[in-house]
mmCIF file of C-alpha atoms and ligand atoms in Angstrom:
data_model
loop_
_atom_site.group_PDB
_atom_site.id
_atom_site.type_symbol
_atom_site.label_atom_id
_atom_site.label_comp_id
_atom_site.label_asym_id
_atom_site.label_seq_id
_atom_site.Cartn_x
_atom_site.Cartn_y
_atom_site.Cartn_z
ATOM 1 C CA MET A 1 109.269 89.754 102.495
ATOM 2 C CA ALA A 2 108.065 88.514 99.098
ATOM 3 C CA ALA A 3 108.902 84.955 100.106
ATOM 4 C CA LEU A 4 107.032 85.358 103.377
ATOM 5 C CA LEU A 5 103.993 86.726 101.678
ATOM 6 C CA GLY A 6 104.168 83.952 99.120
ATOM 7 C CA HIS A 7 104.151 81.561 102.038
ATOM 8 C CA ILE A 8 101.089 83.213 103.590
ATOM 9 C CA PHE A 9 99.126 82.823 100.439
ATOM 10 C CA LYS A 10 100.301 79.306 99.702
ATOM 11 C CA THR A 11 99.164 78.150 103.122
ATOM 12 C CA GLN A 12 95.675 79.420 102.438
ATOM 13 C CA LYS A 13 93.588 76.549 101.135
ATOM 14 C CA ASN A 14 92.969 76.692 97.378
ATOM 15 C CA SER A 15 94.819 79.977 97.067
ATOM 16 C CA ILE A 16 95.749 81.196 93.612
ATOM 17 C CA LEU A 17 98.711 83.509 93.294
ATOM 18 C CA LEU A 18 98.349 86.718 91.352
ATOM 19 C CA ARG A 19 101.237 85.747 89.125
ATOM 20 C CA ASN A 20 99.348 82.605 88.091
ATOM 21 C CA ILE A 21 96.394 84.813 87.306
ATOM 22 C CA ILE A 22 98.494 87.109 85.168
ATOM 23 C CA THR A 23 100.096 84.310 83.189
ATOM 24 C CA THR A 24 96.884 82.404 82.673
ATOM 25 C CA PHE A 25 94.679 85.447 82.333
ATOM 26 C CA ASN A 26 93.795 84.814 78.729
ATOM 27 C CA THR A 27 92.453 81.387 79.471
ATOM 28 C CA ILE A 28 90.570 82.108 82.672
ATOM 29 C CA SER A 29 87.225 83.810 82.479
ATOM 30 C CA SER A 30 86.662 86.904 84.540
ATOM 31 C CA SER A 31 83.934 85.126 86.479
ATOM 32 C CA SER A 32 86.293 82.397 87.608
ATOM 33 C CA LEU A 33 88.794 85.076 88.641
ATOM 34 C CA HIS A 34 86.105 86.544 90.775
ATOM 35 C CA GLN A 35 85.740 83.249 92.594
ATOM 36 C CA THR A 36 89.384 83.068 93.589
ATOM 37 C CA PRO A 37 89.921 82.626 97.327
ATOM 38 C CA PHE A 38 92.873 85.041 97.039
ATOM 39 C CA ILE A 39 90.692 87.701 98.638
ATOM 40 C CA LEU A 40 92.380 88.908 101.786
ATOM 41 C CA PRO A 41 90.766 89.228 105.177
ATOM 42 C CA THR A 42 87.084 89.708 105.409
ATOM 43 C CA LEU A 43 86.440 93.015 107.045
ATOM 44 C CA SER A 44 84.869 91.482 110.117
ATOM 45 C CA GLN A 45 87.974 89.320 110.565
ATOM 46 C CA VAL A 46 90.255 92.331 110.800
ATOM 47 C CA ARG A 47 87.587 94.367 112.576
ATOM 48 C CA LEU A 48 88.055 96.861 109.788
ATOM 49 C CA ILE A 49 84.445 97.811 109.630
ATOM 50 C CA GLY A 50 81.473 96.618 111.583
ATOM 51 C CA ASN A 51 79.605 94.546 109.025
ATOM 52 C CA ALA A 52 79.903 93.111 105.570
ATOM 53 C CA ALA A 53 77.583 95.616 103.928
ATOM 54 C CA GLU A 54 79.945 98.432 104.889
ATOM 55 C CA SER A 55 82.897 96.614 103.388
ATOM 56 C CA VAL A 56 81.712 97.499 99.908
ATOM 57 C CA CYS A 57 83.484 100.491 98.500
ATOM 58 C CA GLY A 58 80.389 101.758 96.716
ATOM 59 C CA PHE A 59 81.575 101.190 93.157
ATOM 60 C CA ASP A 60 77.945 100.947 91.987
ATOM 61 C CA GLU A 61 77.475 104.562 92.938
ATOM 62 C CA MET A 62 80.758 105.573 91.273
ATOM 63 C CA VAL A 63 79.837 103.933 87.984
ATOM 64 C CA LYS A 64 76.284 105.316 87.837
ATOM 65 C CA GLY A 65 75.396 107.974 85.261
ATOM 66 C CA ASN A 66 77.075 109.173 82.099
ATOM 67 C CA ASP A 67 77.928 112.705 83.157
ATOM 68 C CA ARG A 68 81.641 113.246 83.429
ATOM 69 C CA LYS A 69 83.133 112.601 86.851
ATOM 70 C CA TYR A 70 86.616 113.264 88.170
ATOM 71 C CA TYR A 71 88.377 111.100 90.742
ATOM 72 C CA MET A 72 91.604 112.335 92.311
ATOM 73 C CA LEU A 73 93.662 109.799 94.239
ATOM 74 C CA GLY A 74 96.121 111.206 96.724
ATOM 75 C CA GLY A 75 98.078 110.331 99.827
ATOM 76 C CA LYS A 76 101.498 109.730 101.283
ATOM 77 C CA GLY A 77 104.338 108.654 98.953
ATOM 78 C CA GLY A 78 104.485 104.988 98.018
ATOM 79 C CA VAL A 79 101.145 103.885 99.498
ATOM 80 C CA GLY A 80 99.829 102.682 96.146
ATOM 81 C CA LYS A 81 98.062 105.729 94.677
ATOM 82 C CA THR A 82 99.096 104.799 91.134
ATOM 83 C CA ILE A 83 97.991 101.176 91.401
ATOM 84 C CA CYS A 84 94.640 102.215 92.886
ATOM 85 C CA ALA A 85 94.127 104.944 90.238
ATOM 86 C CA ALA A 86 95.066 102.635 87.355
ATOM 87 C CA SER A 87 92.853 99.810 88.662
ATOM 88 C CA LEU A 88 89.930 102.244 88.996
ATOM 89 C CA ALA A 89 90.425 103.413 85.411
ATOM 90 C CA VAL A 90 90.477 99.803 84.166
ATOM 91 C CA LYS A 91 87.332 99.029 86.158
ATOM 92 C CA PHE A 92 85.484 102.084 84.794
ATOM 93 C CA ALA A 93 86.477 101.155 81.236
ATOM 94 C CA ASN A 94 85.233 97.607 81.794
ATOM 95 C CA HIS A 95 81.935 99.020 83.055
ATOM 96 C CA GLY A 96 81.150 101.007 79.941
ATOM 97 C CA HIS A 97 82.852 104.324 80.698
ATOM 98 C CA PRO A 98 85.306 105.778 78.200
ATOM 99 C CA THR A 99 88.024 106.738 80.673
ATOM 100 C CA VAL A 100 91.227 108.738 80.873
ATOM 101 C CA VAL A 101 93.791 108.202 83.623
ATOM 102 C CA VAL A 102 96.391 110.907 84.119
ATOM 103 C CA SER A 103 99.464 111.027 86.326
ATOM 104 C CA THR A 104 100.747 114.437 87.383
ATOM 105 C CA ASP A 105 103.335 112.953 89.723
ATOM 106 C CA PRO A 106 106.844 113.941 88.534
ATOM 107 C CA ALA A 107 108.059 110.514 89.753
ATOM 108 C CA HIS A 108 105.686 108.710 87.400
ATOM 109 C CA SER A 109 104.859 105.068 87.836
ATOM 110 C CA LEU A 110 101.751 104.913 85.640
ATOM 111 C CA SER A 111 103.908 103.648 82.748
ATOM 112 C CA ASP A 112 105.185 100.843 84.982
ATOM 113 C CA SER A 113 101.672 99.990 86.144
ATOM 114 C CA PHE A 114 100.397 99.589 82.592
ATOM 115 C CA ALA A 115 103.742 98.181 81.385
ATOM 116 C CA LEU A 116 103.661 100.812 78.634
ATOM 117 C CA ASP A 117 105.604 103.932 77.751
ATOM 118 C CA LEU A 118 103.320 106.868 78.603
ATOM 119 C CA THR A 119 106.059 109.467 78.841
ATOM 120 C CA GLY A 120 105.424 111.124 75.467
ATOM 121 C CA GLY A 121 102.949 113.648 76.888
ATOM 122 C CA ASN A 122 100.160 112.287 74.653
ATOM 123 C CA LEU A 123 97.212 110.075 75.474
ATOM 124 C CA VAL A 124 98.108 106.435 74.890
ATOM 125 C CA PRO A 125 95.334 103.885 74.224
ATOM 126 C CA ILE A 126 95.243 100.941 76.630
ATOM 127 C CA GLU A 127 94.288 97.585 75.137
ATOM 128 C CA GLY A 128 92.436 94.767 76.866
ATOM 129 C CA VAL A 129 89.429 96.644 78.263
ATOM 130 C CA SER A 130 85.919 96.826 76.893
ATOM 131 C CA SER A 131 85.534 100.646 76.531
ATOM 132 C CA PRO A 132 88.121 103.178 75.385
ATOM 133 C CA LEU A 133 90.791 103.760 78.012
ATOM 134 C CA TYR A 134 93.635 106.239 77.573
ATOM 135 C CA ALA A 135 96.533 106.969 79.877
ATOM 136 C CA LEU A 136 98.875 109.910 80.096
ATOM 137 C CA GLU A 137 101.821 110.997 82.190
ATOM 138 C CA ILE A 138 102.213 114.730 82.223
ATOM 139 C CA ASN A 139 105.441 116.330 83.266
ATOM 140 C CA PRO A 140 104.780 119.143 85.765
ATOM 141 C CA ASP A 141 108.360 120.432 85.382
ATOM 142 C CA LYS A 142 107.877 120.926 81.652
ATOM 143 C CA SER A 143 104.543 122.695 82.183
ATOM 144 C CA MET A 144 106.159 124.893 84.807
ATOM 145 C CA ASP A 145 108.936 125.860 82.378
ATOM 146 C CA GLU A 146 106.297 126.990 79.884
ATOM 147 C CA PHE A 147 104.679 129.099 82.597
ATOM 148 C CA ARG A 148 108.040 130.667 83.494
ATOM 149 C CA THR A 149 108.748 131.429 79.848
ATOM 150 C CA ALA A 150 105.356 133.111 79.475
ATOM 151 C CA GLY A 151 106.052 135.155 82.618
ATOM 152 C CA GLN A 152 109.512 136.119 81.483
ATOM 153 C CA LYS A 153 108.240 137.177 78.079
ATOM 154 C CA LEU A 154 105.930 139.542 79.888
ATOM 155 C CA GLY A 155 108.980 141.248 81.296
ATOM 156 C CA GLY A 156 110.745 139.718 84.259
ATOM 157 C CA GLY A 157 114.246 140.933 85.113
ATOM 158 C CA GLY A 158 114.939 141.849 81.498
ATOM 159 C CA ALA A 159 112.199 144.462 81.383
ATOM 160 C CA LYS A 160 113.284 145.901 84.709
ATOM 161 C CA SER A 161 116.885 146.462 83.655
ATOM 162 C CA LEU A 162 115.732 147.857 80.318
ATOM 163 C CA MET A 163 113.551 150.375 82.142
ATOM 164 C CA GLN A 164 116.373 151.290 84.482
ATOM 165 C CA SER A 165 118.661 151.909 81.511
ATOM 166 C CA MET A 166 115.947 154.165 80.077
ATOM 167 C CA GLY A 167 115.907 156.273 83.258
ATOM 168 C CA LEU A 168 112.638 154.769 84.437
ATOM 169 C CA GLY A 169 114.147 153.386 87.623
ATOM 170 C CA ALA A 170 111.272 154.529 89.844
ATOM 171 C CA ILE A 171 108.741 152.619 87.803
ATOM 172 C CA ALA A 172 111.072 149.656 87.652
ATOM 173 C CA ASP A 173 111.227 149.719 91.452
ATOM 174 C CA LYS A 174 107.453 149.713 91.644
ATOM 175 C CA LEU A 175 107.430 146.669 89.383
ATOM 176 C CA GLY A 176 110.000 145.132 91.697
ATOM 177 C CA GLU A 177 107.459 145.374 94.502
ATOM 178 C CA LEU A 178 105.443 142.781 92.635
ATOM 179 C CA LYS A 179 108.287 140.327 93.317
ATOM 180 C CA LEU A 180 107.864 138.874 89.874
ATOM 181 C CA GLU A 181 111.288 137.327 89.570
ATOM 182 C CA GLU A 182 111.025 135.683 92.965
ATOM 183 C CA LEU A 183 107.675 134.349 91.912
ATOM 184 C CA LEU A 184 108.978 132.883 88.678
ATOM 185 C CA HIS A 185 111.989 131.272 90.313
ATOM 186 C CA THR A 186 110.413 130.070 93.543
ATOM 187 C CA PRO A 187 106.710 129.670 92.839
ATOM 188 C CA PRO A 188 104.428 128.497 95.654
ATOM 189 C CA PRO A 189 104.550 124.720 96.210
ATOM 190 C CA GLY A 190 102.141 122.847 94.007
ATOM 191 C CA THR A 191 102.193 125.459 91.200
ATOM 192 C CA ASP A 192 103.796 122.948 88.832
ATOM 193 C CA GLU A 193 100.983 120.475 89.350
ATOM 194 C CA ILE A 194 98.318 123.162 89.007
ATOM 195 C CA ILE A 195 99.753 124.108 85.625
ATOM 196 C CA ALA A 196 100.004 120.453 84.570
ATOM 197 C CA ILE A 197 96.408 119.697 85.559
ATOM 198 C CA THR A 198 95.216 122.866 83.840
ATOM 199 C CA LYS A 199 96.842 121.687 80.635
ATOM 200 C CA VAL A 200 95.160 118.302 80.891
ATOM 201 C CA MET A 201 91.780 119.883 81.576
ATOM 202 C CA GLN A 202 92.227 122.106 78.549
ATOM 203 C CA PHE A 203 92.446 119.235 76.119
ATOM 204 C CA LEU A 204 89.819 117.187 77.937
ATOM 205 C CA GLU A 205 87.421 120.045 77.203
ATOM 206 C CA SER A 206 87.922 119.628 73.458
ATOM 207 C CA GLU A 207 85.273 117.968 71.288
ATOM 208 C CA GLU A 208 87.553 115.004 70.614
ATOM 209 C CA TYR A 209 87.489 113.970 74.271
ATOM 210 C CA SER A 210 83.898 114.875 75.092
ATOM 211 C CA LYS A 211 82.874 111.187 75.193
ATOM 212 C CA PHE A 212 85.194 110.446 78.140
ATOM 213 C CA SER A 213 82.923 110.168 81.149
ATOM 214 C CA ARG A 214 85.420 109.199 83.858
ATOM 215 C CA ILE A 215 88.710 111.011 84.476
ATOM 216 C CA VAL A 216 91.047 109.570 87.088
ATOM 217 C CA PHE A 217 94.015 111.574 88.413
ATOM 218 C CA ASP A 218 96.998 109.960 90.095
ATOM 219 C CA THR A 219 98.444 112.924 91.968
ATOM 220 C CA ALA A 220 101.904 113.652 93.391
ATOM 221 C CA PRO A 221 102.455 112.666 97.048
ATOM 222 C CA THR A 222 102.632 116.230 98.286
ATOM 223 C CA ALA A 223 99.832 117.331 96.052
ATOM 224 C CA HIS A 224 97.062 116.657 98.515
ATOM 225 C CA THR A 225 97.551 119.631 100.772
ATOM 226 C CA LEU A 226 99.177 121.775 98.184
ATOM 227 C CA TRP A 227 97.829 122.240 94.742
ATOM 228 C CA LEU A 228 94.134 121.829 95.410
ATOM 229 C CA LEU A 229 94.277 124.050 98.417
ATOM 230 C CA SER A 230 96.536 126.630 96.832
ATOM 231 C CA LEU A 231 94.399 127.266 93.769
ATOM 232 C CA PRO A 232 92.880 130.535 95.081
ATOM 233 C CA GLU A 233 96.278 131.707 96.319
ATOM 234 C CA PHE A 234 97.743 130.871 92.925
ATOM 235 C CA LEU A 235 95.064 132.949 91.192
ATOM 236 C CA ASP A 236 95.557 135.959 93.427
ATOM 237 C CA GLY A 237 99.284 135.558 93.809
ATOM 238 C CA SER A 238 101.240 134.203 90.875
ATOM 239 C CA LEU A 239 98.857 134.924 88.034
ATOM 240 C CA GLY A 240 97.458 138.064 89.583
ATOM 241 C CA ARG A 241 100.909 139.585 89.912
ATOM 242 C CA LEU A 242 101.949 138.652 86.404
ATOM 243 C CA ILE A 243 98.827 140.205 84.964
ATOM 244 C CA LYS A 244 99.241 143.323 87.129
ATOM 245 C CA MET A 245 102.821 143.550 85.921
ATOM 246 C CA LYS A 246 101.636 143.499 82.352
ATOM 247 C CA ALA A 247 99.069 146.193 82.996
ATOM 248 C CA LYS A 248 101.732 148.458 84.531
ATOM 249 C CA LEU A 249 104.205 147.816 81.738
ATOM 250 C CA GLY A 250 101.477 148.392 79.190
ATOM 251 C CA SER A 251 100.550 151.827 80.489
ATOM 252 C CA VAL A 252 104.223 152.886 80.742
ATOM 253 C CA PHE A 253 104.946 151.852 77.173
ATOM 254 C CA ASN A 254 101.722 153.345 75.892
ATOM 255 C CA SER A 255 102.530 156.771 77.305
ATOM 256 C CA LEU A 256 106.176 156.457 76.324
ATOM 257 C CA LEU A 257 105.565 155.422 72.763
ATOM 258 C CA GLY A 258 102.283 157.252 72.341
ATOM 259 C CA LYS A 259 100.655 154.260 70.720
ATOM 260 C CA GLU A 260 98.585 151.221 71.401
ATOM 261 C CA GLN A 261 100.260 148.311 73.100
ATOM 262 C CA PRO A 262 100.621 145.489 70.577
ATOM 263 C CA GLN A 263 98.716 142.279 71.230
ATOM 264 C CA ASN A 264 100.670 140.147 73.617
ATOM 265 C CA SER A 265 100.140 136.435 73.277
ATOM 266 C CA SER A 266 101.925 135.757 76.583
ATOM 267 C CA LEU A 267 99.381 137.890 78.395
ATOM 268 C CA ASP A 268 96.536 136.157 76.579
ATOM 269 C CA LYS A 269 97.980 132.830 77.647
ATOM 270 C CA LEU A 270 98.205 133.894 81.268
ATOM 271 C CA GLU A 271 94.706 135.356 81.300
ATOM 272 C CA LYS A 272 93.320 132.167 79.772
ATOM 273 C CA LEU A 273 95.272 130.181 82.344
ATOM 274 C CA LYS A 274 93.712 132.264 85.100
ATOM 275 C CA GLU A 275 90.222 131.579 83.745
ATOM 276 C CA ARG A 276 90.922 127.865 83.476
ATOM 277 C CA VAL A 277 92.350 127.602 86.969
ATOM 278 C CA ALA A 278 89.281 129.387 88.351
ATOM 279 C CA LYS A 279 87.082 126.909 86.493
ATOM 280 C CA ILE A 280 89.060 123.940 87.828
ATOM 281 C CA HIS A 281 88.766 125.336 91.327
ATOM 282 C CA ASP A 282 84.973 125.353 91.046
ATOM 283 C CA LEU A 283 84.851 121.933 89.413
ATOM 284 C CA PHE A 284 87.091 120.257 91.986
ATOM 285 C CA HIS A 285 84.987 121.592 94.833
ATOM 286 C CA ASN A 286 81.750 120.346 93.334
ATOM 287 C CA PRO A 287 80.638 117.069 94.982
ATOM 288 C CA ASP A 288 78.453 116.264 91.954
ATOM 289 C CA THR A 289 81.455 116.098 89.647
ATOM 290 C CA THR A 290 84.496 115.387 91.743
ATOM 291 C CA GLU A 291 85.711 113.190 94.537
ATOM 292 C CA PHE A 292 89.102 113.125 96.209
ATOM 293 C CA ILE A 293 89.946 109.607 97.415
ATOM 294 C CA ILE A 294 92.585 109.248 100.112
ATOM 295 C CA VAL A 295 94.896 106.254 99.803
ATOM 296 C CA THR A 296 96.669 104.912 102.861
ATOM 297 C CA ILE A 297 98.305 101.745 104.213
ATOM 298 C CA PRO A 298 97.680 100.092 107.588
ATOM 299 C CA THR A 299 100.463 101.784 109.530
ATOM 300 C CA ILE A 300 100.028 104.370 112.279
ATOM 301 C CA MET A 301 102.228 106.850 110.407
ATOM 302 C CA ALA A 302 100.322 106.635 107.134
ATOM 303 C CA ILE A 303 96.953 106.777 108.903
ATOM 304 C CA SER A 304 97.991 109.863 110.898
ATOM 305 C CA GLU A 305 99.044 111.584 107.696
ATOM 306 C CA SER A 306 95.762 110.623 106.045
ATOM 307 C CA SER A 307 93.910 112.125 108.983
ATOM 308 C CA ARG A 308 95.753 115.426 108.549
ATOM 309 C CA LEU A 309 95.123 115.304 104.824
ATOM 310 C CA HIS A 310 91.409 114.823 105.365
ATOM 311 C CA ALA A 311 91.334 117.721 107.817
ATOM 312 C CA SER A 312 92.967 120.023 105.239
ATOM 313 C CA LEU A 313 90.681 118.902 102.441
ATOM 314 C CA LYS A 314 87.582 119.265 104.607
ATOM 315 C CA LYS A 315 88.635 122.755 105.641
ATOM 316 C CA GLU A 316 88.791 123.701 101.965
ATOM 317 C CA SER A 317 85.462 121.981 101.206
ATOM 318 C CA VAL A 318 87.038 119.459 98.856
ATOM 319 C CA PRO A 319 84.637 116.479 98.560
ATOM 320 C CA VAL A 320 86.064 113.343 100.234
ATOM 321 C CA LYS A 321 83.980 110.215 100.866
ATOM 322 C CA ARG A 322 86.321 107.242 100.676
ATOM 323 C CA LEU A 323 89.523 106.050 102.286
ATOM 324 C CA ILE A 324 91.442 103.193 100.664
ATOM 325 C CA ILE A 325 93.439 100.968 102.993
ATOM 326 C CA ASN A 326 95.908 99.331 100.664
ATOM 327 C CA GLN A 327 98.257 96.409 101.227
ATOM 328 C CA VAL A 328 96.128 94.643 103.845
ATOM 329 C CA LEU A 329 97.515 91.227 104.822
ATOM 330 C CA PRO A 330 95.442 88.041 105.079
ATOM 331 C CA PRO A 331 93.821 87.494 108.488
ATOM 332 C CA THR A 332 95.915 84.559 109.642
ATOM 333 C CA SER A 333 99.224 82.941 109.001
ATOM 334 C CA ASP A 334 101.347 80.170 110.481
ATOM 335 C CA CYS A 335 104.455 82.257 109.976
ATOM 336 C CA LYS A 336 105.431 84.074 113.173
ATOM 337 C CA PHE A 337 106.719 87.202 111.500
ATOM 338 C CA CYS A 338 103.574 87.428 109.377
ATOM 339 C CA SER A 339 101.305 86.971 112.417
ATOM 340 C CA MET A 340 103.081 89.840 114.159
ATOM 341 C CA LYS A 341 102.747 92.002 111.077
ATOM 342 C CA ILE A 342 99.051 91.163 110.770
ATOM 343 C CA LYS A 343 98.469 92.175 114.399
ATOM 344 C CA ASP A 344 100.365 95.370 113.786
ATOM 345 C CA GLN A 345 98.150 96.156 110.779
ATOM 346 C CA MET A 346 95.008 95.392 112.787
ATOM 347 C CA ARG A 347 96.094 97.783 115.519
ATOM 348 C CA ALA A 348 96.714 100.498 112.939
ATOM 349 C CA ILE A 349 93.345 99.865 111.269
ATOM 350 C CA GLU A 350 91.664 100.080 114.664
ATOM 351 C CA THR A 351 92.905 103.653 115.026
ATOM 352 C CA ILE A 352 90.814 104.647 112.008
ATOM 353 C CA HIS A 353 87.649 103.958 114.007
ATOM 354 C CA ASN A 354 88.822 106.275 116.741
ATOM 355 C CA ASP A 355 90.013 108.994 114.436
ATOM 356 C CA SER A 356 87.494 111.803 114.236
ATOM 357 C CA GLU A 357 88.650 112.770 110.719
ATOM 358 C CA LEU A 358 88.625 109.288 109.191
ATOM 359 C CA ALA A 359 85.912 107.407 111.068
ATOM 360 C CA GLY A 360 83.131 108.862 108.920
ATOM 361 C CA LEU A 361 84.679 107.874 105.587
ATOM 362 C CA ARG A 362 83.673 104.842 103.601
ATOM 363 C CA LEU A 363 86.531 102.352 103.971
ATOM 364 C CA CYS A 364 87.751 100.394 100.967
ATOM 365 C CA GLN A 365 90.449 97.796 101.333
ATOM 366 C CA ALA A 366 92.915 96.268 98.915
ATOM 367 C CA PRO A 367 95.014 93.188 99.586
ATOM 368 C CA LEU A 368 98.776 93.131 99.621
ATOM 369 C CA VAL A 369 99.556 90.835 96.728
ATOM 370 C CA ASP A 370 102.606 88.683 96.288
ATOM 371 C CA THR A 371 103.947 90.162 93.086
ATOM 372 C CA GLU A 372 104.194 93.483 91.303
ATOM 373 C CA ILE A 373 100.928 94.715 89.869
ATOM 374 C CA ARG A 374 101.751 95.421 86.242
ATOM 375 C CA GLY A 375 99.565 95.316 83.145
ATOM 376 C CA VAL A 376 95.826 95.310 82.550
ATOM 377 C CA PRO A 377 95.094 91.757 83.831
ATOM 378 C CA ALA A 378 96.799 92.468 87.160
ATOM 379 C CA LEU A 379 95.070 95.852 87.429
ATOM 380 C CA LYS A 380 91.746 94.225 86.680
ATOM 381 C CA PHE A 381 92.391 91.673 89.406
ATOM 382 C CA MET A 382 93.304 94.430 91.844
ATOM 383 C CA GLY A 383 90.297 96.529 90.791
ATOM 384 C CA ASP A 384 87.918 93.627 91.364
ATOM 385 C CA LYS A 385 89.175 93.266 94.924
ATOM 386 C CA LEU A 386 89.230 96.973 95.714
ATOM 387 C CA TRP A 387 86.410 98.598 93.774
ATOM 388 C CA ARG A 388 83.403 96.625 94.964
HETATM 389 N N1 ATP B 401 98.318 96.077 97.224
HETATM 390 C C1 ATP B 401 99.564 95.937 96.786
HETATM 391 N N2 ATP B 401 100.164 94.736 96.767
HETATM 392 C C2 ATP B 401 101.420 94.589 96.328
HETATM 393 N N3 ATP B 401 102.182 95.598 95.880
HETATM 394 C C3 ATP B 401 101.631 96.824 95.875
HETATM 395 C C4 ATP B 401 100.304 97.070 96.316
HETATM 396 N N4 ATP B 401 100.038 98.389 96.188
HETATM 397 C C5 ATP B 401 101.150 98.955 95.694
HETATM 398 N N5 ATP B 401 102.109 98.027 95.493
HETATM 399 C C6 ATP B 401 103.463 98.248 94.986
HETATM 400 O O1 ATP B 401 104.053 99.294 95.748
HETATM 401 C C7 ATP B 401 104.839 100.128 94.908
HETATM 402 C C8 ATP B 401 104.336 101.554 95.024
HETATM 403 O O2 ATP B 401 103.026 101.616 94.467
HETATM 404 P P1 ATP B 401 102.510 102.892 93.675
HETATM 405 O O3 ATP B 401 103.512 103.308 92.644
HETATM 406 O O4 ATP B 401 101.130 102.626 93.210
HETATM 407 O O5 ATP B 401 102.519 103.928 94.872
HETATM 408 P P2 ATP B 401 102.351 105.517 94.810
HETATM 409 O O6 ATP B 401 101.648 105.908 96.047
HETATM 410 O O7 ATP B 401 101.734 105.923 93.523
HETATM 411 O O8 ATP B 401 103.873 105.955 94.843
HETATM 412 P P3 ATP B 401 104.461 107.463 94.632
HETATM 413 O O9 ATP B 401 104.121 108.200 95.869
HETATM 414 O O10 ATP B 401 105.930 107.197 94.482
HETATM 415 O O11 ATP B 401 103.816 107.999 93.410
HETATM 416 C C9 ATP B 401 104.738 99.559 93.511
HETATM 417 O O12 ATP B 401 105.834 98.721 93.285
HETATM 418 C C10 ATP B 401 103.450 98.745 93.548
HETATM 419 O O13 ATP B 401 103.467 97.664 92.633
#
């Protein structure tokens, strides 16, 4: 496939391969990069959108203003969410916005995209851009373990058996009704990512990070329908039950011991978590601060999934304006296989126009390039094609 795509691009007059751009990046000015004929089909050529004006992704609007804005990129697995998120972060940083890009996908590829090790759980500075840019991979599994530990400290199974041994079986049974253990072991899908994002938001609120005006999230493939939409359920369910559990335990121990319940830092942590999640819920539903961008590829399957995703997000009033169509092939080729593939892509893209969920979104397209997109120069190249 790589060879075929290489062929497509080589047959295009004056084409410049991305790998040439990467290797010669330091010697080529950004303006000459902009002139490269490597740009894939014009939108009218693939009948992607009706006219050239609509082909612009509206980056001007995204970059406007210094108030903090959050962009969440989500979609089916492997469609290029990470590349699109990383290229957006690079573009924001090169347009004067101190930016943070965070991956909450357990199968991280942000490190690979920047060709850096971001696995340490701390913000890592990215060189080669004109404003501060930091990247971070956060491990949802680790965050989830912390949540479980806090829950267990509050008295999961241990507290129940202790109470039973103290002859307080009836109360223990009542606590059992809260299904705490089940909750801690099989939390609702997306809980891990909610916890991870909450942790990120917590440090982004600190004074140290107040100057960061653009925050880009590269989310897990399943995240789209899950974590955002399950925030209220998470508040009422998981956290609500844990806090209720604590209240019940507290009153039992108070009457039993005849004294005040000592301060419990686990409870404090959970209550703070509840407050933060509620705040995130409001923030992520606010069109002035947040936008969820759907990433797809030109295949019927990916487009159908994107349509369902948009329906779910719309139902929950999550702001969505843009749809990225990634990996679009050039409009023509003298290779038979490539021509077939191009037609196939065009047919898939056509379905977007007839899809009631997707037709109203602003369409942004990114070319399929002939080599892996790794490092700031490649991300800048990609960003200049996509974020226009
Ligand atoms: N436009 C493109 N041209 C060429 N390669 C691309 C393009 N977009 C993405 N890729 C490649 O496809 C692979 C998957 O991309 P990426 O990791 O960004 O997808 P993802 O949606 O984040 O995946 P996951 O769902 O696993 O998190 C990577 O190897 C990336 O370099």
